[in-house]
């Protein structure tokens, strides 16, 4: 890879949650980002979002030196779209591609020791309870109160979680653009060349993506 590619832009994609999000980073940090609409990411919307993002930043795809894509968990279809699109773009551009697991990336925002309830989906009827070096467990509505009582913090897009407004638990706001969180983790140990998606509800589906 040429030195110009090493020091250029990083395009970040998160397509497993709701309508997805995109973000662009330079060596100096965050450049621009956008959030998709709807409940599921679509390939045509994702490509259009990338084009609009590059236009907003007054740059082109040739300036992308790395693509970081969320590995999930999230929508089965959405994750497939994101990873396939990232692979296609990286081959066309000739740049590096890395995968980032979303939940550990969100958890890294917390410096609190102990368990955190990570809620990436903008709804307070499901959370993922885990701590560093631990596999996340899905927690549904009937156990959510218990989950929050066992957690040291709640991590997620707080504006989409009005149910937590009166909670005494520490709240760490990720904002709605989760691609930004992917970008924040791209230089960490979370970045990996293995692009196998994470499906917590049905791990068997992680196999055979390609």
PDB file of C-alpha atoms in Angstrom:
ATOM      1  CA  UNK A   1       0.000   0.000   0.000  1.00  0.00           C
ATOM      2  CA  UNK A   2       1.372   3.431  -0.837  1.00  0.00           C
ATOM      3  CA  UNK A   3       2.291   5.945   1.868  1.00  0.00           C
ATOM      4  CA  UNK A   4      -0.456   8.297   0.635  1.00  0.00           C
ATOM      5  CA  UNK A   5      -3.041   5.621   1.366  1.00  0.00           C
ATOM      6  CA  UNK A   6      -1.638   4.978   4.846  1.00  0.00           C
ATOM      7  CA  UNK A   7      -2.188   8.608   5.869  1.00  0.00           C
ATOM      8  CA  UNK A   8      -5.507   9.306   4.145  1.00  0.00           C
ATOM      9  CA  UNK A   9      -9.145   8.991   5.179  1.00  0.00           C
ATOM     10  CA  UNK A  10     -10.952   6.224   7.020  1.00  0.00           C
ATOM     11  CA  UNK A  11     -14.546   5.477   5.964  1.00  0.00           C
ATOM     12  CA  UNK A  12     -16.648   3.893   8.723  1.00  0.00           C
ATOM     13  CA  UNK A  13     -19.866   1.950   8.142  1.00  0.00           C
ATOM     14  CA  UNK A  14     -22.445   0.696  10.651  1.00  0.00           C
ATOM     15  CA  UNK A  15     -25.386  -1.042   8.993  1.00  0.00           C
ATOM     16  CA  UNK A  16     -26.712  -3.493  11.564  1.00  0.00           C
ATOM     17  CA  UNK A  17     -28.688  -1.002  13.653  1.00  0.00           C
ATOM     18  CA  UNK A  18     -31.840   0.703  12.317  1.00  0.00           C
ATOM     19  CA  UNK A  19     -31.112   2.635   9.097  1.00  0.00           C
ATOM     20  CA  UNK A  20     -27.369   2.532   9.660  1.00  0.00           C
ATOM     21  CA  UNK A  21     -24.815   5.326   9.785  1.00  0.00           C
ATOM     22  CA  UNK A  22     -21.616   6.433   8.086  1.00  0.00           C
ATOM     23  CA  UNK A  23     -18.650   8.485   9.270  1.00  0.00           C
ATOM     24  CA  UNK A  24     -15.405   9.794   7.850  1.00  0.00           C
ATOM     25  CA  UNK A  25     -12.185  10.280   9.810  1.00  0.00           C
ATOM     26  CA  UNK A  26      -8.831  11.816   8.921  1.00  0.00           C
ATOM     27  CA  UNK A  27      -5.584  11.627  10.834  1.00  0.00           C
ATOM     28  CA  UNK A  28      -6.824  14.615  12.824  1.00  0.00           C
ATOM     29  CA  UNK A  29     -10.100  12.989  13.861  1.00  0.00           C
ATOM     30  CA  UNK A  30     -13.766  13.132  12.866  1.00  0.00           C
ATOM     31  CA  UNK A  31     -14.541  14.834   9.538  1.00  0.00           C
ATOM     32  CA  UNK A  32     -18.227  14.188   8.789  1.00  0.00           C
ATOM     33  CA  UNK A  33     -21.040  11.719   9.375  1.00  0.00           C
ATOM     34  CA  UNK A  34     -24.662  10.905   8.611  1.00  0.00           C
ATOM     35  CA  UNK A  35     -27.469   8.719   9.919  1.00  0.00           C
ATOM     36  CA  UNK A  36     -29.739   6.576   7.737  1.00  0.00           C
ATOM     37  CA  UNK A  37     -33.509   6.603   7.971  1.00  0.00           C
ATOM     38  CA  UNK A  38     -35.848   3.650   8.350  1.00  0.00           C
ATOM     39  CA  UNK A  39     -35.550   0.357  10.195  1.00  0.00           C
ATOM     40  CA  UNK A  40     -33.170  -1.511   7.878  1.00  0.00           C
ATOM     41  CA  UNK A  41     -30.081  -0.563   5.885  1.00  0.00           C
ATOM     42  CA  UNK A  42     -30.307  -0.933   2.103  1.00  0.00           C
ATOM     43  CA  UNK A  43     -27.325  -1.238  -0.223  1.00  0.00           C
ATOM     44  CA  UNK A  44     -28.477   1.543  -2.558  1.00  0.00           C
ATOM     45  CA  UNK A  45     -29.038   3.886   0.393  1.00  0.00           C
ATOM     46  CA  UNK A  46     -25.623   3.040   1.824  1.00  0.00           C
ATOM     47  CA  UNK A  47     -23.764   3.821  -1.395  1.00  0.00           C
ATOM     48  CA  UNK A  48     -25.684   7.072  -1.778  1.00  0.00           C
ATOM     49  CA  UNK A  49     -24.847   7.972   1.823  1.00  0.00           C
ATOM     50  CA  UNK A  50     -21.154   7.332   1.180  1.00  0.00           C
ATOM     51  CA  UNK A  51     -21.222   9.514  -1.936  1.00  0.00           C
ATOM     52  CA  UNK A  52     -22.973  12.316  -0.053  1.00  0.00           C
ATOM     53  CA  UNK A  53     -20.500  12.022   2.823  1.00  0.00           C
ATOM     54  CA  UNK A  54     -17.505  12.335   0.505  1.00  0.00           C
ATOM     55  CA  UNK A  55     -19.126  15.300  -1.231  1.00  0.00           C
ATOM     56  CA  UNK A  56     -19.774  17.020   2.109  1.00  0.00           C
ATOM     57  CA  UNK A  57     -16.122  16.535   3.037  1.00  0.00           C
ATOM     58  CA  UNK A  58     -15.030  17.857  -0.368  1.00  0.00           C
ATOM     59  CA  UNK A  59     -13.112  14.677  -1.119  1.00  0.00           C
ATOM     60  CA  UNK A  60     -13.362  11.545  -3.285  1.00  0.00           C
ATOM     61  CA  UNK A  61     -13.179   7.794  -2.860  1.00  0.00           C
ATOM     62  CA  UNK A  62      -9.563   7.840  -4.023  1.00  0.00           C
ATOM     63  CA  UNK A  63      -8.659   9.562  -0.734  1.00  0.00           C
ATOM     64  CA  UNK A  64      -9.944   6.634   1.328  1.00  0.00           C
ATOM     65  CA  UNK A  65      -7.050   4.622   2.716  1.00  0.00           C
ATOM     66  CA  UNK A  66      -9.027   2.384   5.056  1.00  0.00           C
ATOM     67  CA  UNK A  67     -12.579   1.162   5.543  1.00  0.00           C
ATOM     68  CA  UNK A  68     -13.863   0.105   8.958  1.00  0.00           C
ATOM     69  CA  UNK A  69     -17.139  -1.806   9.092  1.00  0.00           C
ATOM     70  CA  UNK A  70     -19.247  -2.895  12.046  1.00  0.00           C
ATOM     71  CA  UNK A  71     -19.378  -6.661  12.578  1.00  0.00           C
ATOM     72  CA  UNK A  72     -22.515  -6.414  14.688  1.00  0.00           C
ATOM     73  CA  UNK A  73     -24.478  -7.648  16.411  1.00  0.00           C
ATOM     74  CA  UNK A  74     -27.449  -6.312  14.531  1.00  0.00           C
ATOM     75  CA  UNK A  75     -29.774  -7.000  11.637  1.00  0.00           C
ATOM     76  CA  UNK A  76     -28.784 -10.094   9.635  1.00  0.00           C
ATOM     77  CA  UNK A  77     -29.556  -8.353   6.341  1.00  0.00           C
ATOM     78  CA  UNK A  78     -28.044  -5.045   7.410  1.00  0.00           C
ATOM     79  CA  UNK A  79     -24.736  -6.563   8.453  1.00  0.00           C
ATOM     80  CA  UNK A  80     -24.459  -8.523   5.217  1.00  0.00           C
ATOM     81  CA  UNK A  81     -25.067  -5.335   3.231  1.00  0.00           C
ATOM     82  CA  UNK A  82     -22.472  -3.393   5.194  1.00  0.00           C
ATOM     83  CA  UNK A  83     -19.735  -6.014   4.995  1.00  0.00           C
ATOM     84  CA  UNK A  84     -20.371  -6.759   1.310  1.00  0.00           C
ATOM     85  CA  UNK A  85     -20.365  -3.049   0.470  1.00  0.00           C
ATOM     86  CA  UNK A  86     -17.172  -2.480   2.449  1.00  0.00           C
ATOM     87  CA  UNK A  87     -15.482  -5.381   0.656  1.00  0.00           C
ATOM     88  CA  UNK A  88     -16.576  -4.112  -2.740  1.00  0.00           C
ATOM     89  CA  UNK A  89     -15.382  -0.584  -2.039  1.00  0.00           C
ATOM     90  CA  UNK A  90     -12.048  -1.732  -0.629  1.00  0.00           C
ATOM     91  CA  UNK A  91     -11.363  -3.829  -3.724  1.00  0.00           C
ATOM     92  CA  UNK A  92     -12.353  -1.012  -6.063  1.00  0.00           C
ATOM     93  CA  UNK A  93     -10.269   1.563  -4.212  1.00  0.00           C
ATOM     94  CA  UNK A  94      -7.414  -0.753  -3.271  1.00  0.00           C
ATOM     95  CA  UNK A  95      -7.469   0.090   0.428  1.00  0.00           C
ATOM     96  CA  UNK A  96      -7.292  -1.709   3.748  1.00  0.00           C
ATOM     97  CA  UNK A  97     -10.466  -3.050   5.387  1.00  0.00           C
ATOM     98  CA  UNK A  98     -11.025  -3.921   9.054  1.00  0.00           C
ATOM     99  CA  UNK A  99     -13.992  -5.129  11.065  1.00  0.00           C
ATOM    100  CA  UNK A 100     -15.000  -3.747  14.469  1.00  0.00           C
ATOM    101  CA  UNK A 101     -17.346  -5.541  16.912  1.00  0.00           C
ATOM    102  CA  UNK A 102     -19.921  -2.923  17.875  1.00  0.00           C
ATOM    103  CA  UNK A 103     -20.663  -3.798  21.498  1.00  0.00           C
ATOM    104  CA  UNK A 104     -17.033  -3.837  22.723  1.00  0.00           C
ATOM    105  CA  UNK A 105     -16.510  -0.570  20.834  1.00  0.00           C
ATOM    106  CA  UNK A 106     -19.416   0.959  22.746  1.00  0.00           C
ATOM    107  CA  UNK A 107     -18.217  -0.559  26.006  1.00  0.00           C
ATOM    108  CA  UNK A 108     -14.802   1.037  25.503  1.00  0.00           C
ATOM    109  CA  UNK A 109     -16.467   4.417  26.097  1.00  0.00           C
ATOM    110  CA  UNK A 110     -16.864   3.447  29.752  1.00  0.00           C
ATOM    111  CA  UNK A 111     -13.953   3.629  32.158  1.00  0.00           C
ATOM    112  CA  UNK A 112     -16.083   2.069  34.860  1.00  0.00           C
ATOM    113  CA  UNK A 113     -14.954  -1.296  36.186  1.00  0.00           C
ATOM    114  CA  UNK A 114     -17.690  -3.914  36.161  1.00  0.00           C
ATOM    115  CA  UNK A 115     -20.689  -4.685  34.012  1.00  0.00           C
ATOM    116  CA  UNK A 116     -22.394  -2.243  31.697  1.00  0.00           C
ATOM    117  CA  UNK A 117     -25.750  -2.472  29.939  1.00  0.00           C
ATOM    118  CA  UNK A 118     -25.132  -1.639  26.289  1.00  0.00           C
ATOM    119  CA  UNK A 119     -28.259  -0.627  24.336  1.00  0.00           C
ATOM    120  CA  UNK A 120     -27.412   0.174  20.702  1.00  0.00           C
ATOM    121  CA  UNK A 121     -30.864  -0.176  19.190  1.00  0.00           C
ATOM    122  CA  UNK A 122     -32.784   2.829  20.498  1.00  0.00           C
ATOM    123  CA  UNK A 123     -35.239   0.805  22.519  1.00  0.00           C
ATOM    124  CA  UNK A 124     -35.263   0.012  26.187  1.00  0.00           C
ATOM    125  CA  UNK A 125     -36.800  -3.465  25.966  1.00  0.00           C
ATOM    126  CA  UNK A 126     -33.531  -5.197  25.124  1.00  0.00           C
ATOM    127  CA  UNK A 127     -29.974  -4.730  26.296  1.00  0.00           C
ATOM    128  CA  UNK A 128     -26.648  -6.535  26.157  1.00  0.00           C
ATOM    129  CA  UNK A 129     -25.098  -6.985  29.591  1.00  0.00           C
ATOM    130  CA  UNK A 130     -21.371  -7.636  29.768  1.00  0.00           C
ATOM    131  CA  UNK A 131     -18.018  -6.369  30.895  1.00  0.00           C
ATOM    132  CA  UNK A 132     -14.527  -6.276  29.437  1.00  0.00           C
ATOM    133  CA  UNK A 133     -13.186  -9.703  28.405  1.00  0.00           C
ATOM    134  CA  UNK A 134     -16.667 -11.203  28.765  1.00  0.00           C
ATOM    135  CA  UNK A 135     -19.120 -12.392  26.115  1.00  0.00           C
ATOM    136  CA  UNK A 136     -22.316 -10.315  25.994  1.00  0.00           C
ATOM    137  CA  UNK A 137     -25.636 -11.787  27.035  1.00  0.00           C
ATOM    138  CA  UNK A 138     -28.948 -10.682  25.525  1.00  0.00           C
ATOM    139  CA  UNK A 139     -31.375  -9.413  28.131  1.00  0.00           C
ATOM    140  CA  UNK A 140     -35.042  -9.017  27.183  1.00  0.00           C
ATOM    141  CA  UNK A 141     -37.775  -6.834  28.653  1.00  0.00           C
ATOM    142  CA  UNK A 142     -38.758  -9.054  31.568  1.00  0.00           C
ATOM    143  CA  UNK A 143     -35.202  -8.955  32.928  1.00  0.00           C
ATOM    144  CA  UNK A 144     -34.320  -5.388  32.021  1.00  0.00           C
ATOM    145  CA  UNK A 145     -34.944  -3.921  35.483  1.00  0.00           C
ATOM    146  CA  UNK A 146     -32.777  -6.619  37.017  1.00  0.00           C
ATOM    147  CA  UNK A 147     -30.140  -5.980  34.347  1.00  0.00           C
ATOM    148  CA  UNK A 148     -29.958  -2.274  35.085  1.00  0.00           C
ATOM    149  CA  UNK A 149     -29.688  -2.945  38.805  1.00  0.00           C
ATOM    150  CA  UNK A 150     -26.670  -5.174  38.134  1.00  0.00           C
ATOM    151  CA  UNK A 151     -24.972  -2.742  35.774  1.00  0.00           C
ATOM    152  CA  UNK A 152     -22.641   0.119  36.622  1.00  0.00           C
ATOM    153  CA  UNK A 153     -23.590   2.106  33.527  1.00  0.00           C
ATOM    154  CA  UNK A 154     -25.924   2.214  30.536  1.00  0.00           C
ATOM    155  CA  UNK A 155     -24.269   2.913  27.183  1.00  0.00           C
ATOM    156  CA  UNK A 156     -26.318   3.907  24.144  1.00  0.00           C
ATOM    157  CA  UNK A 157     -28.007   6.737  22.194  1.00  0.00           C
ATOM    158  CA  UNK A 158     -29.635   8.411  25.192  1.00  0.00           C
ATOM    159  CA  UNK A 159     -31.942  10.639  23.120  1.00  0.00           C
ATOM    160  CA  UNK A 160     -33.646   7.477  21.849  1.00  0.00           C
ATOM    161  CA  UNK A 161     -34.045   6.037  25.336  1.00  0.00           C
ATOM    162  CA  UNK A 162     -36.459   8.365  27.163  1.00  0.00           C
ATOM    163  CA  UNK A 163     -37.365   5.504  29.489  1.00  0.00           C
ATOM    164  CA  UNK A 164     -33.996   5.952  31.170  1.00  0.00           C
ATOM    165  CA  UNK A 165     -34.412   9.676  31.807  1.00  0.00           C
ATOM    166  CA  UNK A 166     -35.166   9.203  35.497  1.00  0.00           C
ATOM    167  CA  UNK A 167     -32.748   6.360  36.125  1.00  0.00           C
ATOM    168  CA  UNK A 168     -30.073   6.903  38.750  1.00  0.00           C
ATOM    169  CA  UNK A 169     -27.589   4.727  36.853  1.00  0.00           C
ATOM    170  CA  UNK A 170     -24.688   6.418  35.063  1.00  0.00           C
ATOM    171  CA  UNK A 171     -25.577   7.051  31.412  1.00  0.00           C
ATOM    172  CA  UNK A 172     -22.965   7.242  28.664  1.00  0.00           C
ATOM    173  CA  UNK A 173     -24.315   8.742  25.455  1.00  0.00           C
ATOM    174  CA  UNK A 174     -23.007   7.304  22.186  1.00  0.00           C
ATOM    175  CA  UNK A 175     -25.158   9.553  20.014  1.00  0.00           C
ATOM    176  CA  UNK A 176     -27.140   8.097  17.113  1.00  0.00           C
ATOM    177  CA  UNK A 177     -24.207   7.825  14.702  1.00  0.00           C
ATOM    178  CA  UNK A 178     -22.736   4.480  15.721  1.00  0.00           C
ATOM    179  CA  UNK A 179     -20.340   4.603  12.750  1.00  0.00           C
ATOM    180  CA  UNK A 180     -18.600   7.312  14.764  1.00  0.00           C
ATOM    181  CA  UNK A 181     -18.044   4.748  17.535  1.00  0.00           C
ATOM    182  CA  UNK A 182     -16.589   2.373  14.939  1.00  0.00           C
ATOM    183  CA  UNK A 183     -14.191   5.106  13.855  1.00  0.00           C
ATOM    184  CA  UNK A 184     -13.134   5.802  17.419  1.00  0.00           C
ATOM    185  CA  UNK A 185     -12.045   2.157  17.765  1.00  0.00           C
ATOM    186  CA  UNK A 186     -10.304   1.711  14.428  1.00  0.00           C
ATOM    187  CA  UNK A 187      -6.803   2.080  15.860  1.00  0.00           C
ATOM    188  CA  UNK A 188      -7.492  -0.136  18.871  1.00  0.00           C
ATOM    189  CA  UNK A 189      -7.048  -3.848  19.441  1.00  0.00           C
ATOM    190  CA  UNK A 190     -10.713  -4.294  18.454  1.00  0.00           C
ATOM    191  CA  UNK A 191      -9.912  -3.831  14.750  1.00  0.00           C
ATOM    192  CA  UNK A 192      -9.513  -7.154  12.980  1.00  0.00           C
ATOM    193  CA  UNK A 193      -9.082  -8.511   9.477  1.00  0.00           C
ATOM    194  CA  UNK A 194     -11.645 -11.272  10.110  1.00  0.00           C
ATOM    195  CA  UNK A 195     -14.981  -9.937   8.826  1.00  0.00           C
ATOM    196  CA  UNK A 196     -17.214 -12.685  10.218  1.00  0.00           C
ATOM    197  CA  UNK A 197     -20.432 -10.988  11.406  1.00  0.00           C
ATOM    198  CA  UNK A 198     -21.717 -11.378  14.949  1.00  0.00           C
ATOM    199  CA  UNK A 199     -25.265 -12.690  15.342  1.00  0.00           C
ATOM    200  CA  UNK A 200     -25.952 -13.161  19.057  1.00  0.00           C
ATOM    201  CA  UNK A 201     -29.503 -14.424  18.612  1.00  0.00           C
ATOM    202  CA  UNK A 202     -28.518 -17.070  16.070  1.00  0.00           C
ATOM    203  CA  UNK A 203     -24.727 -17.627  16.063  1.00  0.00           C
ATOM    204  CA  UNK A 204     -24.985 -20.366  13.403  1.00  0.00           C
ATOM    205  CA  UNK A 205     -25.874 -17.686  10.843  1.00  0.00           C
ATOM    206  CA  UNK A 206     -22.404 -16.189  11.329  1.00  0.00           C
ATOM    207  CA  UNK A 207     -21.104 -18.977   9.131  1.00  0.00           C
ATOM    208  CA  UNK A 208     -21.426 -18.978   5.384  1.00  0.00           C
ATOM    209  CA  UNK A 209     -21.823 -15.221   4.913  1.00  0.00           C
ATOM    210  CA  UNK A 210     -19.908 -15.467   1.673  1.00  0.00           C
TER     211      UNK A 210
END
